Every structure is written in C-alpha cells, then in structure tokens.
Amino acid sequence: MVPFRNKFAALALVAGVASVFGAANAAEYPTQPVRVIVPFAPGGSTDIVARIVTQRMGQELGQTFVVENKGGAGGAIGAAEAARAKPDGYTLSIATVSTLAVLPACRPTDLPYDALTDFVPVTNFANVPNVIEVNPKFPAKNFKEFVKVLKDNPGKYSNGSSGTCSVLHLFGEAFKLATGTDTVHVPYKGSGPAVTDAVGGQIEIMFDNLPSSMAQIQAGNLRAMAVAWPERLPSLKDVPTLAEEGYPQLNQPAWYGLLAPKGTPPEIVKKLRDAAVVALKDPKVIEALEKQGAAPSGNTPEEFGKEIKEQFDWAKDVVAKGNIKLE
C-alpha cells in the first residue's frame, strides 16, 4: 500500500504536470479555427458587429474565426450550446443584453444556462445605440409628436422587435412604462425581418439596435424618432437622445461582447481579450463599426462582467413592473 503522503505527492505531481501542459497549450493557442456562436439570425446588429471584430481578431491570432448563427428562442438556443462547449477557447459566443439579462428575467426557472455563472466574460466589443423609428407614413415628425399620437391612440399602432423577451421587446416595454403609452407588440425571429416589415408598412414602429436599421434610416425608408446614446450621433445629428427628450431611464445603449465557456483558462481569455483590443484599435474596424453606429469598447473582463450584472438587474426590474411573461 502506498503511504498517504506518497499518494498526496503523486497527486500534486500530476496536477503540476497538467498545469504545465495547460500553460503550454494556452501559449500555443490557437492552433485551429475558432468557432464563434452568434445566437441570432444573420443580418442583425449582433451578427454585423461580431463579424467585423472577429475577422480582425483572426488576423491577429493567425487563425480563422468562423461565425456560426444559431438563432431561435430569443437567443437561448445559441447561448445554451455555447455554455455547454468545451472550455478550450475553440468555441466562443457573442454576449448580448438579450441572452444575458432579458432572457434570464423572462425565464428565471427554465433557461438552459446560467447567465452569470456559465460563461467567462472576455470583453465588450462595442456599445451600440438603440433607436426608436417609424415608417415614414407614421403621422409624427418628431419625438414629442410621436408620443402624443400614441397617447391619443392607445392600442392602434404596432411595434416590432427581435422576439418576445428580447432586449428590443424590453426596450419597447420600458418605453411604454415610461411614457404611459400602449402599442401592440409584434415579435419576429431577429431584428432583420422586423426592419423589413417596418419599411414595408406591415408594422408602424420599430424598437431596434441602430446597426441593423442605419442603412434604412439613411435611405429615408425609416424615420428615427430618438436614440439611446450619451449624445447626438454625428451620423444622425437631427435625432435627439432619449435623455434630451426627458427620459434618461431609457437612454441605455446595447452592447455586444465576447464570452468563453466557464472553465476556460485565464491565459486563453487574456489572449482573446488582447487580440480584441488590437482589433478594436484598428482604424478599419473603427470605421466599419462607426458606419453601423457602434462605438468600440475593449474593456477588461471584470468591467464587462459588471456591465452584464447591471443589465441583468435592469431586465428583472422591467419584467416585474411590466408583468411580462414568455408565452
């Protein structure tokens, strides 16, 4: 029989060897293409930002970053798959307010992942303005007229979102709570199809993230009423912020960041974050993001974790006050 102290020494040796091999693997990472799960359909803001940044990260790290769209259930399907992935740095995912704050608030008992414990924050890629927009035929030319029309016609107009209990749904619900208005919510499978119907007039109002609507706004196919952003955007100088209009509680941008599965080695997380910072300082990436109305971030994992928790708490509050339920 091996004495206890010898067993302990053997275990310590195995652990030390594993640690050395783990560090070696992290030093060589990545040695194969990296899969990045986007939990929404192609063409939306999440997809656009993810592709812009991860393509440049792949150049920095010498491996291809392959974006894979896994939409459905408001982002839960893709997020759940990402949470179950092996924590080796070869399957990552894009964090959104929808998947890490809104869905946990709407599905507190049956969500197939834990938003706060199943992932390791890497970095926030970009902050993105939210926008309230209407079909050009809507009978309001500015935000004050917009609110008045809605108050005078409760339940008459419909608003689209990227899905029931998505961040855009809660943005709309928070708007209704703040303004005392009532519109009919129409959920879509992603913001792309909703924007298409807003342009076509099937719905009159859209609560959206700016990147997936910017081209339509600039083309005159949609009219922006207000944006959620610290200041007016250079690309939309005539569009006020929600804070300017007296609703600072609605003036919250969205964000899109990078997550790794729980248990991913810190050395790999650091490599990914460092590569993201390089990407987000690249003038071409900055220009591409700014064209979409997005502002680069690149904060630390700890700072990004704090942002996630703040939005998590905000979503719980809106869901409770609005008595929102995921059917």
mmCIF file of C-alpha atoms in Angstrom:
data_model
loop_
_atom_site.group_PDB
_atom_site.id
_atom_site.type_symbol
_atom_site.label_atom_id
_atom_site.label_comp_id
_atom_site.label_asym_id
_atom_site.label_seq_id
_atom_site.Cartn_x
_atom_site.Cartn_y
_atom_site.Cartn_z
ATOM 1 C CA MET A 1 0.000 0.000 0.000
ATOM 2 C CA VAL A 2 1.295 3.458 -0.956
ATOM 3 C CA PRO A 3 1.632 5.694 2.096
ATOM 4 C CA PHE A 4 -0.829 8.612 2.207
ATOM 5 C CA ARG A 5 1.922 11.201 1.885
ATOM 6 C CA ASN A 6 3.212 9.442 -1.239
ATOM 7 C CA LYS A 7 -0.282 9.446 -2.733
ATOM 8 C CA PHE A 8 -0.530 13.139 -1.981
ATOM 9 C CA ALA A 9 2.836 13.776 -3.591
ATOM 10 C CA ALA A 10 1.782 11.788 -6.670
ATOM 11 C CA LEU A 11 -1.442 13.761 -6.994
ATOM 12 C CA ALA A 12 0.464 17.015 -6.614
ATOM 13 C CA LEU A 13 2.879 15.911 -9.338
ATOM 14 C CA VAL A 14 0.003 15.049 -11.706
ATOM 15 C CA ALA A 15 -1.622 18.405 -11.003
ATOM 16 C CA GLY A 16 1.651 20.193 -11.644
ATOM 17 C CA VAL A 17 2.203 18.373 -14.927
ATOM 18 C CA ALA A 18 -1.377 19.162 -16.003
ATOM 19 C CA SER A 19 -0.797 22.797 -15.142
ATOM 20 C CA VAL A 20 2.383 22.901 -17.214
ATOM 21 C CA PHE A 21 0.645 21.270 -20.180
ATOM 22 C CA GLY A 22 -2.307 23.639 -19.774
ATOM 23 C CA ALA A 23 0.008 26.641 -19.818
ATOM 24 C CA ALA A 24 1.814 25.237 -22.856
ATOM 25 C CA ASN A 25 -1.484 24.731 -24.691
ATOM 26 C CA ALA A 26 -2.539 28.264 -23.805
ATOM 27 C CA ALA A 27 0.795 29.608 -25.058
ATOM 28 C CA GLU A 28 0.266 27.899 -28.422
ATOM 29 C CA TYR A 29 -3.407 28.847 -28.691
ATOM 30 C CA PRO A 30 -4.996 28.991 -31.177
ATOM 31 C CA THR A 31 -3.776 26.120 -33.355
ATOM 32 C CA GLN A 32 -7.066 25.610 -35.237
ATOM 33 C CA PRO A 33 -10.050 27.709 -36.391
ATOM 34 C CA VAL A 34 -12.165 29.263 -33.651
ATOM 35 C CA ARG A 35 -15.943 28.920 -33.768
ATOM 36 C CA VAL A 36 -17.964 31.937 -32.645
ATOM 37 C CA ILE A 37 -21.662 31.328 -31.971
ATOM 38 C CA VAL A 38 -23.938 34.273 -32.739
ATOM 39 C CA PRO A 39 -27.262 33.408 -31.065
ATOM 40 C CA PHE A 40 -29.354 35.258 -33.652
ATOM 41 C CA ALA A 41 -30.100 35.181 -37.366
ATOM 42 C CA PRO A 42 -27.722 36.717 -39.923
ATOM 43 C CA GLY A 43 -28.098 40.394 -40.750
ATOM 44 C CA GLY A 44 -28.942 41.772 -37.322
ATOM 45 C CA SER A 45 -26.766 44.008 -35.175
ATOM 46 C CA THR A 46 -25.249 41.114 -33.224
ATOM 47 C CA ASP A 47 -24.158 39.389 -36.407
ATOM 48 C CA ILE A 48 -22.767 42.556 -38.007
ATOM 49 C CA VAL A 49 -20.633 43.570 -35.017
ATOM 50 C CA ALA A 50 -19.414 40.018 -34.413
ATOM 51 C CA ARG A 51 -18.185 39.590 -37.977
ATOM 52 C CA ILE A 52 -16.414 42.948 -38.086
ATOM 53 C CA VAL A 53 -14.412 42.343 -34.909
ATOM 54 C CA THR A 54 -13.736 38.603 -35.022
ATOM 55 C CA GLN A 55 -12.411 38.764 -38.585
ATOM 56 C CA ARG A 56 -9.698 41.157 -37.410
ATOM 57 C CA MET A 57 -9.053 39.060 -34.287
ATOM 58 C CA GLY A 58 -8.443 36.083 -36.524
ATOM 59 C CA GLN A 59 -5.809 38.041 -38.424
ATOM 60 C CA GLU A 60 -4.132 38.998 -35.156
ATOM 61 C CA LEU A 61 -4.086 35.436 -33.809
ATOM 62 C CA GLY A 62 -3.293 33.722 -37.101
ATOM 63 C CA GLN A 63 -6.431 31.586 -37.238
ATOM 64 C CA THR A 64 -9.821 31.899 -38.874
ATOM 65 C CA PHE A 65 -12.718 32.890 -36.642
ATOM 66 C CA VAL A 66 -15.818 31.218 -38.066
ATOM 67 C CA VAL A 67 -19.112 32.898 -37.172
ATOM 68 C CA GLU A 68 -21.979 30.431 -36.818
ATOM 69 C CA ASN A 69 -25.527 31.761 -36.496
ATOM 70 C CA LYS A 70 -27.658 29.743 -34.082
ATOM 71 C CA GLY A 71 -30.906 31.664 -33.767
ATOM 72 C CA GLY A 72 -34.113 30.754 -32.005
ATOM 73 C CA ALA A 73 -35.876 31.146 -28.656
ATOM 74 C CA GLY A 74 -34.735 34.744 -28.307
ATOM 75 C CA GLY A 75 -31.090 33.691 -28.399
ATOM 76 C CA ALA A 76 -31.403 30.893 -25.840
ATOM 77 C CA ILE A 77 -30.601 28.076 -28.264
ATOM 78 C CA GLY A 78 -27.258 29.506 -29.297
ATOM 79 C CA ALA A 79 -26.356 30.644 -25.794
ATOM 80 C CA ALA A 80 -27.137 27.220 -24.334
ATOM 81 C CA GLU A 81 -24.951 25.490 -26.915
ATOM 82 C CA ALA A 82 -22.128 27.921 -26.150
ATOM 83 C CA ALA A 83 -22.463 27.286 -22.414
ATOM 84 C CA ARG A 84 -22.070 23.528 -22.970
ATOM 85 C CA ALA A 85 -18.980 23.896 -25.164
ATOM 86 C CA LYS A 86 -15.599 22.558 -24.131
ATOM 87 C CA PRO A 87 -13.684 25.334 -22.319
ATOM 88 C CA ASP A 88 -10.667 25.209 -24.594
ATOM 89 C CA GLY A 89 -11.091 28.528 -26.418
ATOM 90 C CA TYR A 90 -12.264 26.978 -29.674
ATOM 91 C CA THR A 91 -15.966 27.654 -29.166
ATOM 92 C CA LEU A 92 -16.827 31.185 -28.119
ATOM 93 C CA SER A 93 -20.043 33.154 -28.263
ATOM 94 C CA ILE A 94 -21.367 36.667 -28.536
ATOM 95 C CA ALA A 95 -22.930 38.164 -25.439
ATOM 96 C CA THR A 96 -25.991 40.359 -25.778
ATOM 97 C CA VAL A 97 -28.305 42.042 -23.334
ATOM 98 C CA SER A 98 -30.994 39.675 -24.641
ATOM 99 C CA THR A 99 -29.188 36.456 -23.768
ATOM 100 C CA LEU A 100 -27.518 37.521 -20.517
ATOM 101 C CA ALA A 101 -30.145 39.826 -18.998
ATOM 102 C CA VAL A 102 -33.529 39.742 -20.682
ATOM 103 C CA LEU A 103 -33.983 36.004 -21.097
ATOM 104 C CA PRO A 104 -32.923 35.243 -17.506
ATOM 105 C CA ALA A 105 -35.509 37.790 -16.350
ATOM 106 C CA CYS A 106 -38.240 36.296 -18.542
ATOM 107 C CA ARG A 107 -37.311 32.658 -17.917
ATOM 108 C CA PRO A 108 -35.993 32.537 -14.355
ATOM 109 C CA THR A 109 -36.745 28.829 -13.841
ATOM 110 C CA ASP A 110 -36.294 27.023 -17.166
ATOM 111 C CA LEU A 111 -33.474 28.749 -19.019
ATOM 112 C CA PRO A 112 -30.959 26.048 -20.077
ATOM 113 C CA TYR A 113 -27.939 28.056 -18.876
ATOM 114 C CA ASP A 114 -26.978 30.388 -16.042
ATOM 115 C CA ALA A 115 -26.181 33.815 -17.437
ATOM 116 C CA LEU A 116 -23.926 34.828 -14.565
ATOM 117 C CA THR A 117 -22.014 31.599 -13.914
ATOM 118 C CA ASP A 118 -21.840 29.536 -17.137
ATOM 119 C CA PHE A 119 -19.653 31.989 -19.037
ATOM 120 C CA VAL A 120 -16.404 33.882 -18.640
ATOM 121 C CA PRO A 121 -16.614 37.489 -19.875
ATOM 122 C CA VAL A 122 -13.768 38.295 -22.279
ATOM 123 C CA THR A 123 -14.516 41.849 -23.369
ATOM 124 C CA ASN A 124 -17.265 44.139 -24.592
ATOM 125 C CA PHE A 125 -16.699 44.571 -28.337
ATOM 126 C CA ALA A 126 -18.881 47.607 -28.858
ATOM 127 C CA ASN A 127 -21.617 49.745 -27.436
ATOM 128 C CA VAL A 128 -24.477 50.329 -29.820
ATOM 129 C CA PRO A 129 -27.209 52.956 -29.718
ATOM 130 C CA ASN A 130 -30.789 51.834 -29.519
ATOM 131 C CA VAL A 131 -33.201 53.665 -31.776
ATOM 132 C CA ILE A 132 -36.935 54.274 -31.937
ATOM 133 C CA GLU A 133 -38.004 54.522 -35.561
ATOM 134 C CA VAL A 134 -41.197 54.648 -37.583
ATOM 135 C CA ASN A 135 -42.396 54.029 -41.085
ATOM 136 C CA PRO A 136 -42.260 57.362 -42.981
ATOM 137 C CA LYS A 137 -46.065 57.371 -43.264
ATOM 138 C CA PHE A 138 -46.447 57.489 -39.476
ATOM 139 C CA PRO A 139 -48.229 60.779 -38.540
ATOM 140 C CA ALA A 140 -45.417 62.269 -36.461
ATOM 141 C CA LYS A 141 -42.309 64.168 -37.492
ATOM 142 C CA ASN A 142 -40.541 64.296 -34.122
ATOM 143 C CA PHE A 143 -40.425 62.526 -30.784
ATOM 144 C CA LYS A 144 -42.914 64.757 -28.943
ATOM 145 C CA GLU A 145 -45.467 64.330 -31.734
ATOM 146 C CA PHE A 146 -44.743 60.586 -31.705
ATOM 147 C CA VAL A 147 -45.573 60.239 -28.013
ATOM 148 C CA LYS A 148 -48.703 62.387 -28.394
ATOM 149 C CA VAL A 149 -50.017 60.277 -31.292
ATOM 150 C CA LEU A 150 -49.506 57.115 -29.248
ATOM 151 C CA LYS A 151 -51.218 58.592 -26.187
ATOM 152 C CA ASP A 152 -54.162 59.726 -28.305
ATOM 153 C CA ASN A 153 -54.485 56.302 -29.949
ATOM 154 C CA PRO A 154 -53.842 53.549 -27.368
ATOM 155 C CA GLY A 155 -53.505 50.117 -28.923
ATOM 156 C CA LYS A 156 -53.815 51.392 -32.501
ATOM 157 C CA TYR A 157 -50.203 51.079 -33.635
ATOM 158 C CA SER A 158 -47.923 48.044 -33.714
ATOM 159 C CA ASN A 159 -44.244 47.823 -32.879
ATOM 160 C CA GLY A 160 -41.808 45.130 -33.911
ATOM 161 C CA SER A 161 -38.922 43.586 -32.018
ATOM 162 C CA SER A 162 -36.399 40.804 -32.500
ATOM 163 C CA GLY A 163 -38.573 38.416 -30.479
ATOM 164 C CA THR A 164 -40.644 38.006 -27.349
ATOM 165 C CA CYS A 165 -38.495 38.735 -24.323
ATOM 166 C CA SER A 166 -35.643 40.038 -26.458
ATOM 167 C CA VAL A 167 -33.827 43.207 -25.415
ATOM 168 C CA LEU A 168 -35.735 45.110 -28.093
ATOM 169 C CA HIS A 169 -39.005 43.859 -26.652
ATOM 170 C CA LEU A 170 -37.987 45.102 -23.212
ATOM 171 C CA PHE A 171 -36.798 48.391 -24.709
ATOM 172 C CA GLY A 172 -40.304 48.829 -26.090
ATOM 173 C CA GLU A 173 -41.934 47.804 -22.815
ATOM 174 C CA ALA A 174 -39.700 50.164 -20.838
ATOM 175 C CA PHE A 175 -40.695 52.928 -23.269
ATOM 176 C CA LYS A 176 -44.391 52.240 -22.727
ATOM 177 C CA LEU A 177 -43.959 52.210 -18.946
ATOM 178 C CA ALA A 178 -42.049 55.498 -19.017
ATOM 179 C CA THR A 179 -44.373 57.320 -21.417
ATOM 180 C CA GLY A 180 -47.733 55.854 -20.417
ATOM 181 C CA THR A 181 -48.449 54.700 -23.976
ATOM 182 C CA ASP A 182 -49.799 51.453 -25.399
ATOM 183 C CA THR A 183 -48.768 49.728 -28.636
ATOM 184 C CA VAL A 184 -49.243 46.173 -29.922
ATOM 185 C CA HIS A 185 -46.029 44.162 -29.746
ATOM 186 C CA VAL A 186 -45.222 42.005 -32.793
ATOM 187 C CA PRO A 187 -42.286 39.641 -32.213
ATOM 188 C CA TYR A 188 -40.029 38.492 -35.070
ATOM 189 C CA LYS A 189 -37.213 35.964 -35.359
ATOM 190 C CA GLY A 190 -34.491 38.602 -35.326
ATOM 191 C CA SER A 191 -34.428 42.308 -35.981
ATOM 192 C CA GLY A 192 -33.695 41.895 -39.707
ATOM 193 C CA PRO A 193 -37.189 40.624 -40.629
ATOM 194 C CA ALA A 194 -38.796 43.198 -38.309
ATOM 195 C CA VAL A 195 -36.955 46.062 -40.005
ATOM 196 C CA THR A 196 -38.097 44.741 -43.393
ATOM 197 C CA ASP A 197 -41.733 44.817 -42.265
ATOM 198 C CA ALA A 198 -41.331 48.289 -40.753
ATOM 199 C CA VAL A 199 -40.049 49.542 -44.103
ATOM 200 C CA GLY A 200 -42.932 47.779 -45.856
ATOM 201 C CA GLY A 201 -45.536 49.221 -43.502
ATOM 202 C CA GLN A 202 -46.710 45.927 -42.008
ATOM 203 C CA ILE A 203 -45.768 47.439 -38.640
ATOM 204 C CA GLU A 204 -45.548 51.147 -37.918
ATOM 205 C CA ILE A 205 -42.906 51.292 -35.168
ATOM 206 C CA MET A 206 -39.620 49.557 -34.538
ATOM 207 C CA PHE A 207 -37.517 49.488 -31.383
ATOM 208 C CA ASP A 208 -34.109 48.457 -32.669
ATOM 209 C CA ASN A 209 -30.348 48.488 -32.272
ATOM 210 C CA LEU A 210 -29.054 51.084 -34.690
ATOM 211 C CA PRO A 211 -26.676 48.917 -36.819
ATOM 212 C CA SER A 212 -29.471 46.814 -38.327
ATOM 213 C CA SER A 213 -31.548 49.912 -39.168
ATOM 214 C CA MET A 214 -28.954 52.529 -40.082
ATOM 215 C CA ALA A 215 -28.986 51.859 -43.823
ATOM 216 C CA GLN A 216 -32.779 52.130 -43.961
ATOM 217 C CA ILE A 217 -32.776 55.326 -41.907
ATOM 218 C CA GLN A 218 -30.122 56.900 -44.111
ATOM 219 C CA ALA A 219 -32.046 55.850 -47.218
ATOM 220 C CA GLY A 220 -35.203 57.503 -45.899
ATOM 221 C CA ASN A 221 -37.096 54.230 -45.614
ATOM 222 C CA LEU A 222 -37.440 54.664 -41.839
ATOM 223 C CA ARG A 223 -37.603 57.821 -39.723
ATOM 224 C CA ALA A 224 -35.661 57.885 -36.456
ATOM 225 C CA MET A 225 -37.545 59.487 -33.546
ATOM 226 C CA ALA A 226 -34.854 59.240 -30.860
ATOM 227 C CA VAL A 227 -31.707 57.338 -29.936
ATOM 228 C CA ALA A 228 -30.466 55.878 -26.677
ATOM 229 C CA TRP A 229 -26.923 57.257 -26.509
ATOM 230 C CA PRO A 230 -24.930 59.687 -24.327
ATOM 231 C CA GLU A 231 -25.010 62.384 -27.022
ATOM 232 C CA ARG A 232 -26.329 63.020 -30.504
ATOM 233 C CA LEU A 233 -24.719 60.874 -33.149
ATOM 234 C CA PRO A 234 -22.664 62.598 -35.875
ATOM 235 C CA SER A 235 -24.411 60.390 -38.450
ATOM 236 C CA LEU A 236 -27.877 61.398 -37.149
ATOM 237 C CA LYS A 237 -27.354 64.969 -35.973
ATOM 238 C CA ASP A 238 -31.052 65.866 -36.149
ATOM 239 C CA VAL A 239 -32.170 62.938 -33.988
ATOM 240 C CA PRO A 240 -32.347 63.702 -30.247
ATOM 241 C CA THR A 241 -31.309 61.368 -27.458
ATOM 242 C CA LEU A 242 -33.943 59.997 -25.116
ATOM 243 C CA ALA A 243 -32.269 61.898 -22.292
ATOM 244 C CA GLU A 244 -32.795 65.138 -24.212
ATOM 245 C CA GLU A 245 -36.463 64.285 -24.539
ATOM 246 C CA GLY A 246 -36.811 63.810 -20.792
ATOM 247 C CA TYR A 247 -36.388 60.041 -20.491
ATOM 248 C CA PRO A 248 -32.900 59.394 -19.112
ATOM 249 C CA GLN A 249 -34.023 55.989 -17.792
ATOM 250 C CA LEU A 250 -34.428 54.855 -21.417
ATOM 251 C CA ASN A 251 -31.111 56.259 -22.589
ATOM 252 C CA GLN A 252 -29.216 52.959 -22.350
ATOM 253 C CA PRO A 253 -27.190 51.625 -25.279
ATOM 254 C CA ALA A 254 -26.920 47.956 -26.112
ATOM 255 C CA TRP A 255 -23.643 46.050 -26.169
ATOM 256 C CA TYR A 256 -22.134 43.058 -27.905
ATOM 257 C CA GLY A 257 -19.228 41.267 -26.318
ATOM 258 C CA LEU A 258 -17.267 38.056 -26.324
ATOM 259 C CA LEU A 259 -17.799 35.138 -23.958
ATOM 260 C CA ALA A 260 -15.910 31.934 -23.320
ATOM 261 C CA PRO A 261 -17.388 28.898 -21.540
ATOM 262 C CA LYS A 262 -16.900 28.606 -17.793
ATOM 263 C CA GLY A 263 -13.538 26.998 -17.021
ATOM 264 C CA THR A 264 -11.650 28.456 -19.972
ATOM 265 C CA PRO A 265 -8.027 29.004 -18.873
ATOM 266 C CA PRO A 266 -7.264 32.614 -17.898
ATOM 267 C CA GLU A 267 -4.289 32.628 -20.274
ATOM 268 C CA ILE A 268 -6.617 31.962 -23.220
ATOM 269 C CA VAL A 269 -9.109 34.577 -22.028
ATOM 270 C CA LYS A 270 -6.246 37.095 -21.860
ATOM 271 C CA LYS A 271 -5.066 36.203 -25.370
ATOM 272 C CA LEU A 272 -8.564 36.684 -26.732
ATOM 273 C CA ARG A 273 -9.060 39.977 -24.943
ATOM 274 C CA ASP A 274 -5.662 41.266 -26.091
ATOM 275 C CA ALA A 275 -6.492 40.342 -29.688
ATOM 276 C CA ALA A 276 -9.854 42.073 -29.402
ATOM 277 C CA VAL A 277 -8.203 45.250 -28.116
ATOM 278 C CA VAL A 278 -5.845 45.251 -31.101
ATOM 279 C CA ALA A 279 -8.793 44.713 -33.435
ATOM 280 C CA LEU A 280 -10.822 47.489 -31.842
ATOM 281 C CA LYS A 281 -7.949 49.950 -32.290
ATOM 282 C CA ASP A 282 -7.621 49.157 -35.988
ATOM 283 C CA PRO A 283 -8.803 52.213 -37.977
ATOM 284 C CA LYS A 284 -10.599 49.971 -40.473
ATOM 285 C CA VAL A 285 -12.525 48.215 -37.701
ATOM 286 C CA ILE A 286 -13.351 51.523 -36.032
ATOM 287 C CA GLU A 287 -14.600 52.907 -39.342
ATOM 288 C CA ALA A 288 -16.689 49.806 -40.042
ATOM 289 C CA LEU A 289 -18.253 49.904 -36.577
ATOM 290 C CA GLU A 290 -18.909 53.636 -36.747
ATOM 291 C CA LYS A 291 -20.671 53.179 -40.087
ATOM 292 C CA GLN A 292 -23.030 50.899 -38.198
ATOM 293 C CA GLY A 293 -23.452 53.434 -35.404
ATOM 294 C CA ALA A 294 -21.372 51.363 -32.971
ATOM 295 C CA ALA A 295 -18.593 52.613 -30.684
ATOM 296 C CA PRO A 296 -15.633 50.297 -29.859
ATOM 297 C CA SER A 297 -15.130 49.288 -26.221
ATOM 298 C CA GLY A 298 -12.495 46.634 -25.445
ATOM 299 C CA ASN A 299 -12.849 46.822 -21.679
ATOM 300 C CA THR A 300 -11.477 44.273 -19.199
ATOM 301 C CA PRO A 301 -13.252 41.010 -18.350
ATOM 302 C CA GLU A 302 -14.036 42.431 -14.906
ATOM 303 C CA GLU A 303 -15.539 45.614 -16.340
ATOM 304 C CA PHE A 304 -17.578 43.653 -18.839
ATOM 305 C CA GLY A 305 -18.819 41.383 -16.066
ATOM 306 C CA LYS A 306 -20.055 44.464 -14.196
ATOM 307 C CA GLU A 307 -21.926 45.685 -17.285
ATOM 308 C CA ILE A 308 -23.585 42.283 -17.616
ATOM 309 C CA LYS A 309 -24.746 42.314 -13.979
ATOM 310 C CA GLU A 310 -26.148 45.862 -14.268
ATOM 311 C CA GLN A 311 -28.232 44.931 -17.311
ATOM 312 C CA PHE A 312 -29.286 41.692 -15.615
ATOM 313 C CA ASP A 313 -30.741 43.721 -12.737
ATOM 314 C CA TRP A 314 -32.387 46.242 -15.131
ATOM 315 C CA ALA A 315 -34.155 43.494 -17.074
ATOM 316 C CA LYS A 316 -35.505 41.873 -13.913
ATOM 317 C CA ASP A 317 -36.968 45.228 -12.891
ATOM 318 C CA VAL A 318 -38.683 45.886 -16.259
ATOM 319 C CA VAL A 319 -40.108 42.361 -16.443
ATOM 320 C CA ALA A 320 -41.506 42.645 -12.911
ATOM 321 C CA LYS A 321 -43.044 46.103 -13.433
ATOM 322 C CA GLY A 322 -44.451 45.232 -16.837
ATOM 323 C CA ASN A 323 -45.678 41.780 -15.745
ATOM 324 C CA ILE A 324 -44.046 40.370 -18.876
ATOM 325 C CA LYS A 325 -44.309 36.643 -19.460
ATOM 326 C CA LEU A 326 -42.712 34.462 -22.108
ATOM 327 C CA GLU A 327 -45.605 32.514 -23.639
#
